[in-house]
Amino acid sequence: DTVVFDGADHHKTMIGRAVTVLDASVEDCVAWELLRVTRAKMKKQLEEEGGLPRTVTPINGHSHIFQNCIDLKVPSFAIREWVGLCVWKKVDETTLVVCLEDYEDEERFPKGGAGRKYVRASAESYWKYEKLADSKGLPQTRVTYCQSVDLKGYIPKSLTNGKIVWTLMYLSQMREHFDRSLECDARDRAEVVKLIEVAEFDWDLGEDTLKRFEKLFEDKKGSERPANNNFGLSESKVYAELIAGHGWGRTIVKIRAKLEEVAAFVWNFASRANMKISEDVERTYEKEDEEVSQGKFFRKVVGRRQHLESSHHSHHRDRSFESVMTFSWLDEDTALILFSPKEEKKKNQQVLPRRSSVFARGSLSDHGGQNLGGAYKAKELVAIRLRKSTEGGTRLDYACSLELGPGISHGACKAFIGKRLEEIWKISIYFQRLHPLEEYKTKDGIALAYDLMWKANSAKMRLERLNEVLKESRAMREVVAELPWFGKMLSAAARGNLTMNRAVSTKLICVSDPEAIQIGKNLIPSLKSKKLVEAGVDVWKLQNKAIKELMEKHDWFLPMIVIMSKGIVKTAAWGLLWRVTIGGALSLGDLATDILVLLQFWNGGEKMSTFKDLSLISLSASILLQLMVVTFQNRKKKMGKLLKEWAIVLLGMKGPWDAYRVAIGAEQEKDTEFDPIMEMSYSKGIEIFAESIPAILIQSSAILSALESGESISRTAYISLLVSMFSTGFVCATISYDTDTNPEKRAASPQFYGLVPDNGTKRALLFVSMTTMSSCLVMMKSLLLISLGKIKLIYCFAYFFGEVAIYLVMKIVRGDFTYWLPLEGCLKILMSILMRVAVQIIGAFTGTVHFRHPYETGGLYFTLNFFAPLVGMIILLVTLEQSEGTYLGAETIEFLRLTTTLLGSVLFFFLGAFLLLMNKDYRWTFFAIDTGPQFARRQFLEGDDLLKSDMFLINKSYWADIKVQVETWVKGSWEEWEEEKPDWFTDEWKALVPESMKPESRRSIGKSEGSSDEEIDSGGKQREGSKKKRKGVSRQRGGAAWSEDEGERESESESAGGQRSSNFESEKSLAGVQISRKITSLRVVPKNAGVSRMDLLRAKKASHNAKIQPLGGTGSLLVGGLDQEEFKREMSRRGSLF
């Protein structure tokens, strides 16, 4: 508790008091306080105060003189200096006090700091240390700290109050130093785990109760993901009603800990960790009676008090909940924890003693949880389903339904539910931080990154979160112990400041602190230079040798830094500014200048009517095609979402909107066809094909017509032409650059991707070269076509369509006409025609470097296309000069000559720069003659499994000639992939493999086995499967069982004659206990094999008509679907189930 009083009128005196309890002995606490100039404290003094004086002058064993100087961090305020006499005394065996008061000695400590402009302040402090009874084996000391401070001078009241709180936080630093909460909570969990493992439950939840809680896991209609969702890897949904403040929420998260550990953590309702995670005002619980403590059943009454804030961050009355908390096993892999409202106590009913735990652990609570203090009594219905995951760890499924009372806004209710869901994600973070470095894998790196970026929306918040993780994560402490510079490197990266990129070639073990800071700073310019975060991290790795070695040594570091970088880019202003400005400004500028030129055509009268009509057709075609793409992408979405996307296109904001979504790292939305990057690529391609290239053709034609007629040409026309030209070049260079530097592309096809060098400066210059080359080519190609059209329109069409026809004939003759997309039937033919024509037109106009790929035009044909416009212009100019003005006027010919000379010179200059800057190992790709099928076959025959896996991502006609080799490879390696689980061996990839190529044992296994362990589908229903079939004995405890979703458990049923399976659901009453459960797996068991009673509950949904019958003689039984009487008789013979 902290109390602040104001002093006299002429100056401000601060008086404060704080109390806390420490996990240490009295002697340890006093020693830590009196040792004021330790290395750790002086280091902190240097960081916070810049090395201001702090000295200790011993007098005797019980006293010393303490000098301390502090900068108030207020402009124009002088530094404050304190000089005090500190004395300690042992009052009795359990109490020790320390006092500090002002000390005057002008000779040794002159006022003003020996000529320095310090103001001598005054302070009196008192510490009282009282020994308390040990708590769970840990010594306890209560510390009371009182202080009175006079800063001297006139100090504003707000600053005075803020500073006294800051001084009292010294006690929090002491508590943090001695905190042993992890050890204390671990000991408590271990005790509960033992009880869970041996517990016997003889109580019945009841079928009605189970059904009531089961409904909690059903999604509410109208539920949505929480606003500003920061739940990392969890799946969360919330729903709120305006009636009586009712809200519902659900979240699913995987926790890297054993089920028993997680259950024990939740059961320790008032543990220190639970209090810190929930941030509750107070938590109470009834003391378990002897039966509970002996593990006969798990049930207790708990209470909690929480703050309730409105959506505008104003405070409502606190909400208090009093609930009955129960724990039960459903089977050997599943446990259930329930919270239900506590019924009102009847008269004369015995009340168990209560214990209280408050968030401010050091504060004293007089009411002990009995007095609600004006809190509104609310109700909660909570179900926590814990299931062992096939990948290890625990899957926690949390669902809650709350009644917060009337007068609660919709936003406040959803925010309160969201806070409840955050607690579950924090539990996963808690356990993640307990694992040592030697256990870290790739998924741990991803989880660590989400922990680092939790609600870190600014540089300050990122640094605070980073310091917390480095301190509390066991693995990170081990990394810092091994590499002391690791924290400084991450801190420099987390700041997100734009600096100059300077490569560091020092080895991992030799990195100094300044070099580590520079390495961290290098991450930001690397990310800025790339549109894809993965590609930016790849640049960073290649530029800094220590990072490359670190990624090779720890495979968790790469995914961690990628996710962390996405968070930095998402929240850093430069990230959005760079991408939206560069990616969208050119698009907007091109559209704006096109509209200005269109208006000029509109006002140009009859002469310009043709250009006006063609411009309108071009813009309309671009908008129409983009609307078609948007409609196809969002056709499964609601009409509101579709209308929003249409509005973005019609307003001309599609380019900036796509750039924004890519910049923030938006993932592919559900029920969409492709991710944001692919959607942006299609939009840019349409913009080039239907808007930019036609605009250049139309405006070039208008300029040449004006030259022919001797009319003046407006500056706007030239500006619009240049903007369209460089906008087209920028987009084409971006497509080639991002595709080539994509780490996934380089890993999947290293023999083609890798043209762009690793050096950052070279990459930037190469990008400029590609942009300029494409801009020059599109201008030169347009002038060639327009000039031919001016001579004779048929020449223009003959040249244009002749190029396309030659390309298509060449593809057909070489057996390379089918496009690489994995399509069939008429759609394959239609898409092949459209894509081949589009690629030829765009490639011929722009020289997009990526189109040299064998799947597109091919290397040699690309090179011929690249030089065709220049050769064509030279031939045209020679012909025009020989015609002596027969076809075009002298001014027009002179304009074409000057323009061609300028464009050709610039083109050859940047082409030379491009060839010098690119990786020379990839120059051969510009002269390759491989077709798409030849390239695919070579990639399969010469590549590793990663390269071979691409066969099912392309059209099967490409590998039809090696189908036998592909099938042999799949069948021979499938089992190995099932065990090793390479990154490319995903559910989506499995679905692409024809059933005939899969091993026979895998053909009949549906998608459920290949699907992820648990998901939430669009309807909200739980859908589960397993990568490996579950084996083991199902266990059912107590009279209660859970009616699980269909398909939730899969296991094999084996018999002498083969495999059989059948299904049934039964509702039966045994020993007076209601059971509603799917008995799931069949198994052939010998009569005398001593099978446990739970073997009969091993399951995969037996059928209603299956019976117990002899199989293979009288020595075995087929445990199939049992009717009620037969089940009772069999259980009676083998022993009672309960």
PDB file of N, CA and C in Angstrom, residues 187-248:
ATOM      1  N   ARG A 187       6.728 -26.706  -6.643  1.00  0.00           N
ATOM      2  CA  ARG A 187       6.517 -27.645  -5.546  1.00  0.00           C
ATOM      3  C   ARG A 187       5.027 -27.921  -5.347  1.00  0.00           C
ATOM      4  N   ASP A 188       4.219 -26.873  -5.438  1.00  0.00           N
ATOM      5  CA  ASP A 188       2.768 -27.062  -5.297  1.00  0.00           C
ATOM      6  C   ASP A 188       2.215 -27.927  -6.422  1.00  0.00           C
ATOM      7  N   ARG A 189       2.676 -27.686  -7.657  1.00  0.00           N
ATOM      8  CA  ARG A 189       2.182 -28.492  -8.786  1.00  0.00           C
ATOM      9  C   ARG A 189       2.567 -29.949  -8.634  1.00  0.00           C
ATOM     10  N   ALA A 190       3.769 -30.185  -8.138  1.00  0.00           N
ATOM     11  CA  ALA A 190       4.212 -31.569  -7.971  1.00  0.00           C
ATOM     12  C   ALA A 190       3.313 -32.316  -6.993  1.00  0.00           C
ATOM     13  N   GLU A 191       2.881 -31.629  -5.945  1.00  0.00           N
ATOM     14  CA  GLU A 191       1.980 -32.269  -4.972  1.00  0.00           C
ATOM     15  C   GLU A 191       0.637 -32.586  -5.605  1.00  0.00           C
ATOM     16  N   VAL A 192       0.104 -31.651  -6.401  1.00  0.00           N
ATOM     17  CA  VAL A 192      -1.187 -31.886  -7.045  1.00  0.00           C
ATOM     18  C   VAL A 192      -1.071 -32.978  -8.096  1.00  0.00           C
ATOM     19  N   VAL A 193       0.046 -33.010  -8.813  1.00  0.00           N
ATOM     20  CA  VAL A 193       0.242 -34.048  -9.833  1.00  0.00           C
ATOM     21  C   VAL A 193       0.181 -35.427  -9.200  1.00  0.00           C
ATOM     22  N   LYS A 194       0.792 -35.584  -8.029  1.00  0.00           N
ATOM     23  CA  LYS A 194       0.732 -36.879  -7.344  1.00  0.00           C
ATOM     24  C   LYS A 194      -0.705 -37.260  -7.007  1.00  0.00           C
ATOM     25  N   LEU A 195      -1.482 -36.285  -6.557  1.00  0.00           N
ATOM     26  CA  LEU A 195      -2.883 -36.569  -6.246  1.00  0.00           C
ATOM     27  C   LEU A 195      -3.669 -36.936  -7.500  1.00  0.00           C
ATOM     28  N   ILE A 196      -3.382 -36.233  -8.605  1.00  0.00           N
ATOM     29  CA  ILE A 196      -4.095 -36.513  -9.849  1.00  0.00           C
ATOM     30  C   ILE A 196      -3.813 -37.931 -10.338  1.00  0.00           C
ATOM     31  N   GLU A 197      -2.574 -38.356 -10.187  1.00  0.00           N
ATOM     32  CA  GLU A 197      -2.194 -39.669 -10.701  1.00  0.00           C
ATOM     33  C   GLU A 197      -2.814 -40.814  -9.927  1.00  0.00           C
ATOM     34  N   VAL A 198      -3.093 -40.604  -8.641  1.00  0.00           N
ATOM     35  CA  VAL A 198      -3.623 -41.707  -7.813  1.00  0.00           C
ATOM     36  C   VAL A 198      -5.059 -41.468  -7.378  1.00  0.00           C
ATOM     37  N   ALA A 199      -5.657 -40.368  -7.823  1.00  0.00           N
ATOM     38  CA  ALA A 199      -6.979 -39.995  -7.321  1.00  0.00           C
ATOM     39  C   ALA A 199      -8.034 -41.010  -7.730  1.00  0.00           C
ATOM     40  N   GLU A 200      -9.006 -41.228  -6.865  1.00  0.00           N
ATOM     41  CA  GLU A 200     -10.172 -42.051  -7.162  1.00  0.00           C
ATOM     42  C   GLU A 200     -11.401 -41.176  -6.980  1.00  0.00           C
ATOM     43  N   PHE A 201     -12.271 -41.214  -7.957  1.00  0.00           N
ATOM     44  CA  PHE A 201     -13.421 -40.331  -7.958  1.00  0.00           C
ATOM     45  C   PHE A 201     -14.679 -41.149  -7.735  1.00  0.00           C
ATOM     46  N   ASP A 202     -15.395 -40.823  -6.727  1.00  0.00           N
ATOM     47  CA  ASP A 202     -16.620 -41.559  -6.423  1.00  0.00           C
ATOM     48  C   ASP A 202     -17.825 -40.631  -6.415  1.00  0.00           C
ATOM     49  N   TRP A 203     -17.753 -39.571  -7.170  1.00  0.00           N
ATOM     50  CA  TRP A 203     -18.864 -38.636  -7.237  1.00  0.00           C
ATOM     51  C   TRP A 203     -19.313 -38.515  -8.684  1.00  0.00           C
ATOM     52  N   ASP A 204     -20.523 -38.049  -8.885  1.00  0.00           N
ATOM     53  CA  ASP A 204     -21.152 -38.041 -10.203  1.00  0.00           C
ATOM     54  C   ASP A 204     -21.515 -36.621 -10.594  1.00  0.00           C
ATOM     55  N   LEU A 205     -20.978 -36.157 -11.744  1.00  0.00           N
ATOM     56  CA  LEU A 205     -21.365 -34.838 -12.238  1.00  0.00           C
ATOM     57  C   LEU A 205     -22.806 -34.837 -12.734  1.00  0.00           C
ATOM     58  N   GLY A 206     -23.213 -35.936 -13.292  1.00  0.00           N
ATOM     59  CA  GLY A 206     -24.575 -36.005 -13.822  1.00  0.00           C
ATOM     60  C   GLY A 206     -24.611 -35.703 -15.301  1.00  0.00           C
ATOM     61  N   GLU A 207     -25.496 -36.413 -15.983  1.00  0.00           N
ATOM     62  CA  GLU A 207     -25.595 -36.260 -17.418  1.00  0.00           C
ATOM     63  C   GLU A 207     -26.025 -34.862 -17.819  1.00  0.00           C
ATOM     64  N   ASP A 208     -26.933 -34.264 -17.073  1.00  0.00           N
ATOM     65  CA  ASP A 208     -27.395 -32.912 -17.406  1.00  0.00           C
ATOM     66  C   ASP A 208     -26.257 -31.904 -17.326  1.00  0.00           C
ATOM     67  N   THR A 209     -25.432 -32.045 -16.289  1.00  0.00           N
ATOM     68  CA  THR A 209     -24.306 -31.125 -16.141  1.00  0.00           C
ATOM     69  C   THR A 209     -23.328 -31.259 -17.301  1.00  0.00           C
ATOM     70  N   LEU A 210     -23.053 -32.495 -17.686  1.00  0.00           N
ATOM     71  CA  LEU A 210     -22.134 -32.712 -18.796  1.00  0.00           C
ATOM     72  C   LEU A 210     -22.664 -32.103 -20.089  1.00  0.00           C
ATOM     73  N   LYS A 211     -23.937 -32.312 -20.359  1.00  0.00           N
ATOM     74  CA  LYS A 211     -24.523 -31.750 -21.571  1.00  0.00           C
ATOM     75  C   LYS A 211     -24.482 -30.233 -21.530  1.00  0.00           C
ATOM     76  N   ARG A 212     -24.689 -29.681 -20.354  1.00  0.00           N
ATOM     77  CA  ARG A 212     -24.668 -28.222 -20.205  1.00  0.00           C
ATOM     78  C   ARG A 212     -23.295 -27.665 -20.543  1.00  0.00           C
ATOM     79  N   PHE A 213     -22.253 -28.336 -20.048  1.00  0.00           N
ATOM     80  CA  PHE A 213     -20.911 -27.856 -20.324  1.00  0.00           C
ATOM     81  C   PHE A 213     -20.481 -28.178 -21.749  1.00  0.00           C
ATOM     82  N   GLU A 214     -20.992 -29.274 -22.281  1.00  0.00           N
ATOM     83  CA  GLU A 214     -20.640 -29.632 -23.647  1.00  0.00           C
ATOM     84  C   GLU A 214     -21.090 -28.564 -24.635  1.00  0.00           C
ATOM     85  N   LYS A 215     -22.206 -27.922 -24.358  1.00  0.00           N
ATOM     86  CA  LYS A 215     -22.716 -26.874 -25.241  1.00  0.00           C
ATOM     87  C   LYS A 215     -21.799 -25.657 -25.278  1.00  0.00           C
ATOM     88  N   LEU A 216     -20.966 -25.514 -24.234  1.00  0.00           N
ATOM     89  CA  LEU A 216     -20.057 -24.369 -24.214  1.00  0.00           C
ATOM     90  C   LEU A 216     -19.073 -24.407 -25.380  1.00  0.00           C
ATOM     91  N   PHE A 217     -18.736 -25.610 -25.832  1.00  0.00           N
ATOM     92  CA  PHE A 217     -17.750 -25.744 -26.895  1.00  0.00           C
ATOM     93  C   PHE A 217     -18.354 -25.578 -28.280  1.00  0.00           C
ATOM     94  N   GLU A 218     -19.649 -25.320 -28.360  1.00  0.00           N
ATOM     95  CA  GLU A 218     -20.290 -25.054 -29.639  1.00  0.00           C
ATOM     96  C   GLU A 218     -20.220 -23.558 -29.931  1.00  0.00           C
ATOM     97  N   ASP A 219     -19.755 -23.221 -31.105  1.00  0.00           N
ATOM     98  CA  ASP A 219     -19.614 -21.809 -31.473  1.00  0.00           C
ATOM     99  C   ASP A 219     -20.965 -21.111 -31.516  1.00  0.00           C
ATOM    100  N   LYS A 220     -20.955 -19.880 -31.043  1.00  0.00           N
ATOM    101  CA  LYS A 220     -22.159 -19.053 -31.105  1.00  0.00           C
ATOM    102  C   LYS A 220     -22.272 -18.392 -32.481  1.00  0.00           C
ATOM    103  N   LYS A 221     -23.461 -18.322 -32.985  1.00  0.00           N
ATOM    104  CA  LYS A 221     -23.683 -17.643 -34.246  1.00  0.00           C
ATOM    105  C   LYS A 221     -23.391 -16.153 -34.066  1.00  0.00           C
ATOM    106  N   GLY A 222     -22.554 -15.636 -34.902  1.00  0.00           N
ATOM    107  CA  GLY A 222     -22.166 -14.230 -34.800  1.00  0.00           C
ATOM    108  C   GLY A 222     -20.891 -14.012 -34.008  1.00  0.00           C
ATOM    109  N   SER A 223     -20.241 -15.105 -33.554  1.00  0.00           N
ATOM    110  CA  SER A 223     -18.985 -14.947 -32.822  1.00  0.00           C
ATOM    111  C   SER A 223     -17.887 -14.481 -33.774  1.00  0.00           C
ATOM    112  N   GLU A 224     -16.860 -13.858 -33.227  1.00  0.00           N
ATOM    113  CA  GLU A 224     -15.787 -13.292 -34.037  1.00  0.00           C
ATOM    114  C   GLU A 224     -14.490 -13.354 -33.270  1.00  0.00           C
ATOM    115  N   ARG A 225     -13.397 -13.166 -33.983  1.00  0.00           N
ATOM    116  CA  ARG A 225     -12.092 -13.136 -33.324  1.00  0.00           C
ATOM    117  C   ARG A 225     -11.965 -11.856 -32.506  1.00  0.00           C
ATOM    118  N   PRO A 226     -11.293 -11.917 -31.363  1.00  0.00           N
ATOM    119  CA  PRO A 226     -11.175 -10.719 -30.525  1.00  0.00           C
ATOM    120  C   PRO A 226     -10.496  -9.578 -31.264  1.00  0.00           C
ATOM    121  N   ALA A 227     -10.935  -8.357 -30.965  1.00  0.00           N
ATOM    122  CA  ALA A 227     -10.293  -7.177 -31.551  1.00  0.00           C
ATOM    123  C   ALA A 227      -8.863  -7.091 -31.032  1.00  0.00           C
ATOM    124  N   ASN A 228      -7.953  -6.649 -31.907  1.00  0.00           N
ATOM    125  CA  ASN A 228      -6.530  -6.552 -31.558  1.00  0.00           C
ATOM    126  C   ASN A 228      -6.025  -7.868 -30.985  1.00  0.00           C
ATOM    127  N   ASN A 229      -6.380  -8.957 -31.677  1.00  0.00           N
ATOM    128  CA  ASN A 229      -6.031 -10.287 -31.192  1.00  0.00           C
ATOM    129  C   ASN A 229      -4.520 -10.437 -31.092  1.00  0.00           C
ATOM    130  N   ASN A 230      -4.033 -10.752 -29.884  1.00  0.00           N
ATOM    131  CA  ASN A 230      -2.613 -10.965 -29.659  1.00  0.00           C
ATOM    132  C   ASN A 230      -2.365 -12.340 -29.061  1.00  0.00           C
ATOM    133  N   PHE A 231      -3.203 -13.284 -29.438  1.00  0.00           N
ATOM    134  CA  PHE A 231      -3.128 -14.582 -28.791  1.00  0.00           C
ATOM    135  C   PHE A 231      -2.182 -15.548 -29.490  1.00  0.00           C
ATOM    136  N   GLY A 232      -1.320 -15.021 -30.357  1.00  0.00           N
ATOM    137  CA  GLY A 232      -0.288 -15.842 -30.938  1.00  0.00           C
ATOM    138  C   GLY A 232      -0.809 -17.025 -31.711  1.00  0.00           C
ATOM    139  N   LEU A 233      -0.464 -18.230 -31.264  1.00  0.00           N
ATOM    140  CA  LEU A 233      -0.797 -19.449 -31.980  1.00  0.00           C
ATOM    141  C   LEU A 233      -2.155 -20.009 -31.600  1.00  0.00           C
ATOM    142  N   SER A 234      -2.921 -19.319 -30.800  1.00  0.00           N
ATOM    143  CA  SER A 234      -4.201 -19.839 -30.347  1.00  0.00           C
ATOM    144  C   SER A 234      -5.303 -19.506 -31.338  1.00  0.00           C
ATOM    145  N   GLU A 235      -6.395 -20.247 -31.236  1.00  0.00           N
ATOM    146  CA  GLU A 235      -7.604 -19.985 -32.010  1.00  0.00           C
ATOM    147  C   GLU A 235      -8.651 -19.463 -31.040  1.00  0.00           C
ATOM    148  N   SER A 236      -9.101 -18.235 -31.214  1.00  0.00           N
ATOM    149  CA  SER A 236      -9.986 -17.606 -30.239  1.00  0.00           C
ATOM    150  C   SER A 236     -11.188 -16.978 -30.914  1.00  0.00           C
ATOM    151  N   LYS A 237     -12.325 -17.035 -30.226  1.00  0.00           N
ATOM    152  CA  LYS A 237     -13.542 -16.392 -30.690  1.00  0.00           C
ATOM    153  C   LYS A 237     -14.294 -15.843 -29.487  1.00  0.00           C
ATOM    154  N   VAL A 238     -14.990 -14.714 -29.698  1.00  0.00           N
ATOM    155  CA  VAL A 238     -15.781 -14.109 -28.630  1.00  0.00           C
ATOM    156  C   VAL A 238     -17.155 -13.749 -29.169  1.00  0.00           C
ATOM    157  N   TYR A 239     -18.109 -13.646 -28.248  1.00  0.00           N
ATOM    158  CA  TYR A 239     -19.475 -13.277 -28.591  1.00  0.00           C
ATOM    159  C   TYR A 239     -20.059 -12.558 -27.387  1.00  0.00           C
ATOM    160  N   ALA A 240     -20.777 -11.497 -27.626  1.00  0.00           N
ATOM    161  CA  ALA A 240     -21.371 -10.728 -26.535  1.00  0.00           C
ATOM    162  C   ALA A 240     -22.799 -10.346 -26.885  1.00  0.00           C
ATOM    163  N   GLU A 241     -23.676 -10.427 -25.894  1.00  0.00           N
ATOM    164  CA  GLU A 241     -25.055  -9.995 -26.047  1.00  0.00           C
ATOM    165  C   GLU A 241     -25.281  -8.734 -25.224  1.00  0.00           C
ATOM    166  N   LEU A 242     -26.235  -7.951 -25.654  1.00  0.00           N
ATOM    167  CA  LEU A 242     -26.568  -6.733 -24.911  1.00  0.00           C
ATOM    168  C   LEU A 242     -27.465  -7.032 -23.727  1.00  0.00           C
ATOM    169  N   ILE A 243     -28.015  -8.221 -23.698  1.00  0.00           N
ATOM    170  CA  ILE A 243     -28.948  -8.588 -22.629  1.00  0.00           C
ATOM    171  C   ILE A 243     -28.163  -9.047 -21.410  1.00  0.00           C
ATOM    172  N   ALA A 244     -28.297  -8.337 -20.320  1.00  0.00           N
ATOM    173  CA  ALA A 244     -27.727  -8.713 -19.022  1.00  0.00           C
ATOM    174  C   ALA A 244     -26.225  -8.950 -19.083  1.00  0.00           C
ATOM    175  N   GLY A 245     -25.536  -8.284 -19.983  1.00  0.00           N
ATOM    176  CA  GLY A 245     -24.088  -8.400 -20.046  1.00  0.00           C
ATOM    177  C   GLY A 245     -23.604  -9.818 -20.237  1.00  0.00           C
ATOM    178  N   HIS A 246     -24.294 -10.584 -21.070  1.00  0.00           N
ATOM    179  CA  HIS A 246     -23.904 -11.973 -21.280  1.00  0.00           C
ATOM    180  C   HIS A 246     -22.853 -12.068 -22.372  1.00  0.00           C
ATOM    181  N   GLY A 247     -21.821 -12.871 -22.131  1.00  0.00           N
ATOM    182  CA  GLY A 247     -20.760 -13.049 -23.113  1.00  0.00           C
ATOM    183  C   GLY A 247     -20.277 -14.480 -23.163  1.00  0.00           C
ATOM    184  N   TRP A 248     -19.735 -14.853 -24.308  1.00  0.00           N
ATOM    185  CA  TRP A 248     -19.204 -16.203 -24.506  1.00  0.00           C
ATOM    186  C   TRP A 248     -17.865 -16.092 -25.209  1.00  0.00           C
TER     187      TRP A 248
END
